[in-house]
Amino acid sequence: QKEVEQNSGPLSVPEGAIASLNCTYSDRGSQSFFWYRQYSGKSPELIMSIYSNGDKEDGRFTAQLNKASQYVSLLIRDSQPSDSATYLCAVSGIGGGADGLTFGKGTHLIIQP
Amino acid sequence: DGGITQSPKYLFRKEGQNVTLSCEQNLNHDAMYWYRQDPGQGLRLIYYSQIVNDFQKGDIAEGYSVSREKKESFPLTVTSAQKNPTAFYLCASSKHYEGGRGYTFGSGTRLTVV
């Protein structure tokens, strides 16, 4: 059974600071890794995907992947109140998600103005 | 505009009743998925379909059924065999080769047993 673990939080970060979200996964065969943002009562939206070890940056967001340690992280720089949401980590196998993703329970992030 | 539509937004089910949740997409996506989300939990895969007239069970398929008669449509039936159906149900679609990179989610259906 594939498992994805996240600290449920809440994680409280001051506005303008860096928010750091972490995720570990159990299946060493996992190939693709995703971060989704979900506002309360809404559907998830993809914000980052990463497939190889190292860092990937997109605007204020940086995803980091370490396959040897089986962890993925998401950094949000210059945090804004609009970043307050639940962040879901998701992983897939060789199919890249075509046969579905395994999601963590999510980390609830609160940006304090 | 292209998108994925789920209906209804809210649904109430009586004990022992079957209900069907609708999911329609006009994105020309090949693959479609149903996920269930309980409060404070992540998404769990119920069923998925990569092509018309074919679908596969996910991690929690018991008590659910699906059909894929058209590329655009992937309805989910919650049967009376599903003992705890109260949850937020999300439908997603993607191009076959994009997988999670290209997921588009619908706005969800919130099902409550009364």
PDB file of N, CA and C in Angstrom, chain B residues 33-70:
ATOM      1  N   TYR B  33     -11.252  10.311 -13.675  1.00  0.00           N
ATOM      2  CA  TYR B  33     -11.019   9.740 -12.347  1.00  0.00           C
ATOM      3  C   TYR B  33     -12.098  10.193 -11.365  1.00  0.00           C
ATOM      4  N   TRP B  34     -12.383   9.325 -10.406  1.00  0.00           N
ATOM      5  CA  TRP B  34     -13.210   9.707  -9.283  1.00  0.00           C
ATOM      6  C   TRP B  34     -12.404   9.530  -8.003  1.00  0.00           C
ATOM      7  N   TYR B  35     -12.428  10.606  -7.172  1.00  0.00           N
ATOM      8  CA  TYR B  35     -11.786  10.578  -5.873  1.00  0.00           C
ATOM      9  C   TYR B  35     -12.810  10.918  -4.798  1.00  0.00           C
ATOM     10  N   ARG B  36     -12.546  10.420  -3.623  1.00  0.00           N
ATOM     11  CA  ARG B  36     -13.363  10.748  -2.456  1.00  0.00           C
ATOM     12  C   ARG B  36     -12.481  11.464  -1.446  1.00  0.00           C
ATOM     13  N   GLN B  37     -13.031  12.505  -0.788  1.00  0.00           N
ATOM     14  CA  GLN B  37     -12.289  13.225   0.231  1.00  0.00           C
ATOM     15  C   GLN B  37     -13.165  13.347   1.470  1.00  0.00           C
ATOM     16  N   ASP B  38     -12.651  12.837   2.584  1.00  0.00           N
ATOM     17  CA  ASP B  38     -13.301  12.977   3.882  1.00  0.00           C
ATOM     18  C   ASP B  38     -12.670  14.148   4.627  1.00  0.00           C
ATOM     19  N   PRO B  39     -13.384  14.725   5.600  1.00  0.00           N
ATOM     20  CA  PRO B  39     -12.851  15.901   6.311  1.00  0.00           C
ATOM     21  C   PRO B  39     -11.464  15.648   6.883  1.00  0.00           C
ATOM     22  N   GLY B  40     -10.544  16.576   6.616  1.00  0.00           N
ATOM     23  CA  GLY B  40      -9.188  16.464   7.133  1.00  0.00           C
ATOM     24  C   GLY B  40      -8.368  15.364   6.486  1.00  0.00           C
ATOM     25  N   GLN B  41      -8.858  14.833   5.386  1.00  0.00           N
ATOM     26  CA  GLN B  41      -8.163  13.735   4.715  1.00  0.00           C
ATOM     27  C   GLN B  41      -7.758  14.132   3.302  1.00  0.00           C
ATOM     28  N   GLY B  42      -6.843  13.376   2.763  1.00  0.00           N
ATOM     29  CA  GLY B  42      -6.487  13.574   1.366  1.00  0.00           C
ATOM     30  C   GLY B  42      -7.491  12.895   0.456  1.00  0.00           C
ATOM     31  N   LEU B  43      -7.197  12.897  -0.817  1.00  0.00           N
ATOM     32  CA  LEU B  43      -8.087  12.273  -1.791  1.00  0.00           C
ATOM     33  C   LEU B  43      -7.756  10.794  -1.931  1.00  0.00           C
ATOM     34  N   ARG B  44      -8.784   9.985  -2.041  1.00  0.00           N
ATOM     35  CA  ARG B  44      -8.596   8.548  -2.261  1.00  0.00           C
ATOM     36  C   ARG B  44      -9.290   8.143  -3.554  1.00  0.00           C
ATOM     37  N   LEU B  45      -8.598   7.348  -4.340  1.00  0.00           N
ATOM     38  CA  LEU B  45      -9.061   6.982  -5.675  1.00  0.00           C
ATOM     39  C   LEU B  45     -10.138   5.910  -5.606  1.00  0.00           C
ATOM     40  N   ILE B  46     -11.275   6.168  -6.266  1.00  0.00           N
ATOM     41  CA  ILE B  46     -12.378   5.215  -6.293  1.00  0.00           C
ATOM     42  C   ILE B  46     -12.324   4.371  -7.572  1.00  0.00           C
ATOM     43  N   TYR B  47     -12.385   5.030  -8.700  1.00  0.00           N
ATOM     44  CA  TYR B  47     -12.317   4.386 -10.011  1.00  0.00           C
ATOM     45  C   TYR B  47     -11.611   5.324 -10.982  1.00  0.00           C
ATOM     46  N   TYR B  48     -11.053   4.738 -12.039  1.00  0.00           N
ATOM     47  CA  TYR B  48     -10.534   5.551 -13.111  1.00  0.00           C
ATOM     48  C   TYR B  48     -10.757   4.852 -14.446  1.00  0.00           C
ATOM     49  N   SER B  49     -10.749   5.647 -15.500  1.00  0.00           N
ATOM     50  CA  SER B  49     -10.969   5.130 -16.843  1.00  0.00           C
ATOM     51  C   SER B  49     -10.012   5.833 -17.793  1.00  0.00           C
ATOM     52  N   GLN B  50      -9.289   5.063 -18.574  1.00  0.00           N
ATOM     53  CA  GLN B  50      -8.331   5.652 -19.499  1.00  0.00           C
ATOM     54  C   GLN B  50      -8.873   5.706 -20.924  1.00  0.00           C
ATOM     55  N   ILE B  51      -9.878   4.865 -21.219  1.00  0.00           N
ATOM     56  CA  ILE B  51     -10.500   4.897 -22.536  1.00  0.00           C
ATOM     57  C   ILE B  51     -11.978   4.544 -22.386  1.00  0.00           C
ATOM     58  N   VAL B  52     -12.736   4.838 -23.405  1.00  0.00           N
ATOM     59  CA  VAL B  52     -14.169   4.538 -23.411  1.00  0.00           C
ATOM     60  C   VAL B  52     -14.387   3.034 -23.266  1.00  0.00           C
ATOM     61  N   ASN B  53     -15.431   2.696 -22.518  1.00  0.00           N
ATOM     62  CA  ASN B  53     -15.840   1.308 -22.295  1.00  0.00           C
ATOM     63  C   ASN B  53     -14.820   0.495 -21.499  1.00  0.00           C
ATOM     64  N   ASP B  54     -13.947   1.170 -20.790  1.00  0.00           N
ATOM     65  CA  ASP B  54     -13.001   0.475 -19.924  1.00  0.00           C
ATOM     66  C   ASP B  54     -12.765   1.298 -18.669  1.00  0.00           C
ATOM     67  N   PHE B  55     -12.725   0.653 -17.512  1.00  0.00           N
ATOM     68  CA  PHE B  55     -12.435   1.356 -16.273  1.00  0.00           C
ATOM     69  C   PHE B  55     -11.807   0.381 -15.289  1.00  0.00           C
ATOM     70  N   GLN B  56     -11.112   0.955 -14.321  1.00  0.00           N
ATOM     71  CA  GLN B  56     -10.371   0.155 -13.352  1.00  0.00           C
ATOM     72  C   GLN B  56     -10.723   0.583 -11.931  1.00  0.00           C
ATOM     73  N   LYS B  57     -10.712  -0.371 -11.016  1.00  0.00           N
ATOM     74  CA  LYS B  57     -10.937  -0.058  -9.614  1.00  0.00           C
ATOM     75  C   LYS B  57      -9.738   0.678  -9.034  1.00  0.00           C
ATOM     76  N   GLY B  58     -10.052   1.621  -8.158  1.00  0.00           N
ATOM     77  CA  GLY B  58      -9.011   2.275  -7.395  1.00  0.00           C
ATOM     78  C   GLY B  58      -8.879   1.625  -6.028  1.00  0.00           C
ATOM     79  N   ASP B  59      -8.448   2.411  -5.050  1.00  0.00           N
ATOM     80  CA  ASP B  59      -8.168   1.872  -3.724  1.00  0.00           C
ATOM     81  C   ASP B  59      -9.418   1.581  -2.894  1.00  0.00           C
ATOM     82  N   ILE B  60     -10.524   2.281  -3.204  1.00  0.00           N
ATOM     83  CA  ILE B  60     -11.721   2.158  -2.359  1.00  0.00           C
ATOM     84  C   ILE B  60     -12.975   1.974  -3.212  1.00  0.00           C
ATOM     85  N   ALA B  61     -12.957   1.030  -4.143  1.00  0.00           N
ATOM     86  CA  ALA B  61     -14.056   0.857  -5.102  1.00  0.00           C
ATOM     87  C   ALA B  61     -15.300   0.197  -4.514  1.00  0.00           C
ATOM     88  N   GLU B  62     -15.191  -0.475  -3.389  1.00  0.00           N
ATOM     89  CA  GLU B  62     -16.334  -1.215  -2.845  1.00  0.00           C
ATOM     90  C   GLU B  62     -17.499  -0.291  -2.542  1.00  0.00           C
ATOM     91  N   GLY B  63     -18.695  -0.673  -3.055  1.00  0.00           N
ATOM     92  CA  GLY B  63     -19.890   0.127  -2.823  1.00  0.00           C
ATOM     93  C   GLY B  63     -20.129   1.199  -3.872  1.00  0.00           C
ATOM     94  N   TYR B  64     -19.263   1.245  -4.884  1.00  0.00           N
ATOM     95  CA  TYR B  64     -19.389   2.214  -5.971  1.00  0.00           C
ATOM     96  C   TYR B  64     -19.413   1.486  -7.315  1.00  0.00           C
ATOM     97  N   SER B  65     -20.021   2.126  -8.313  1.00  0.00           N
ATOM     98  CA  SER B  65     -19.950   1.615  -9.674  1.00  0.00           C
ATOM     99  C   SER B  65     -19.839   2.797 -10.640  1.00  0.00           C
ATOM    100  N   VAL B  66     -19.258   2.541 -11.802  1.00  0.00           N
ATOM    101  CA  VAL B  66     -19.084   3.583 -12.820  1.00  0.00           C
ATOM    102  C   VAL B  66     -19.400   3.012 -14.195  1.00  0.00           C
ATOM    103  N   SER B  67     -19.515   3.906 -15.159  1.00  0.00           N
ATOM    104  CA  SER B  67     -19.615   3.533 -16.563  1.00  0.00           C
ATOM    105  C   SER B  67     -18.858   4.572 -17.377  1.00  0.00           C
ATOM    106  N   ARG B  68     -18.415   4.170 -18.567  1.00  0.00           N
ATOM    107  CA  ARG B  68     -17.725   5.115 -19.472  1.00  0.00           C
ATOM    108  C   ARG B  68     -18.180   4.802 -20.894  1.00  0.00           C
ATOM    109  N   GLU B  69     -19.402   5.201 -21.184  1.00  0.00           N
ATOM    110  CA  GLU B  69     -19.993   4.933 -22.495  1.00  0.00           C
ATOM    111  C   GLU B  69     -19.607   6.001 -23.515  1.00  0.00           C
ATOM    112  N   LYS B  70     -19.253   7.177 -23.030  1.00  0.00           N
ATOM    113  CA  LYS B  70     -18.822   8.277 -23.883  1.00  0.00           C
ATOM    114  C   LYS B  70     -17.535   8.861 -23.338  1.00  0.00           C
TER     115      LYS B  70
END
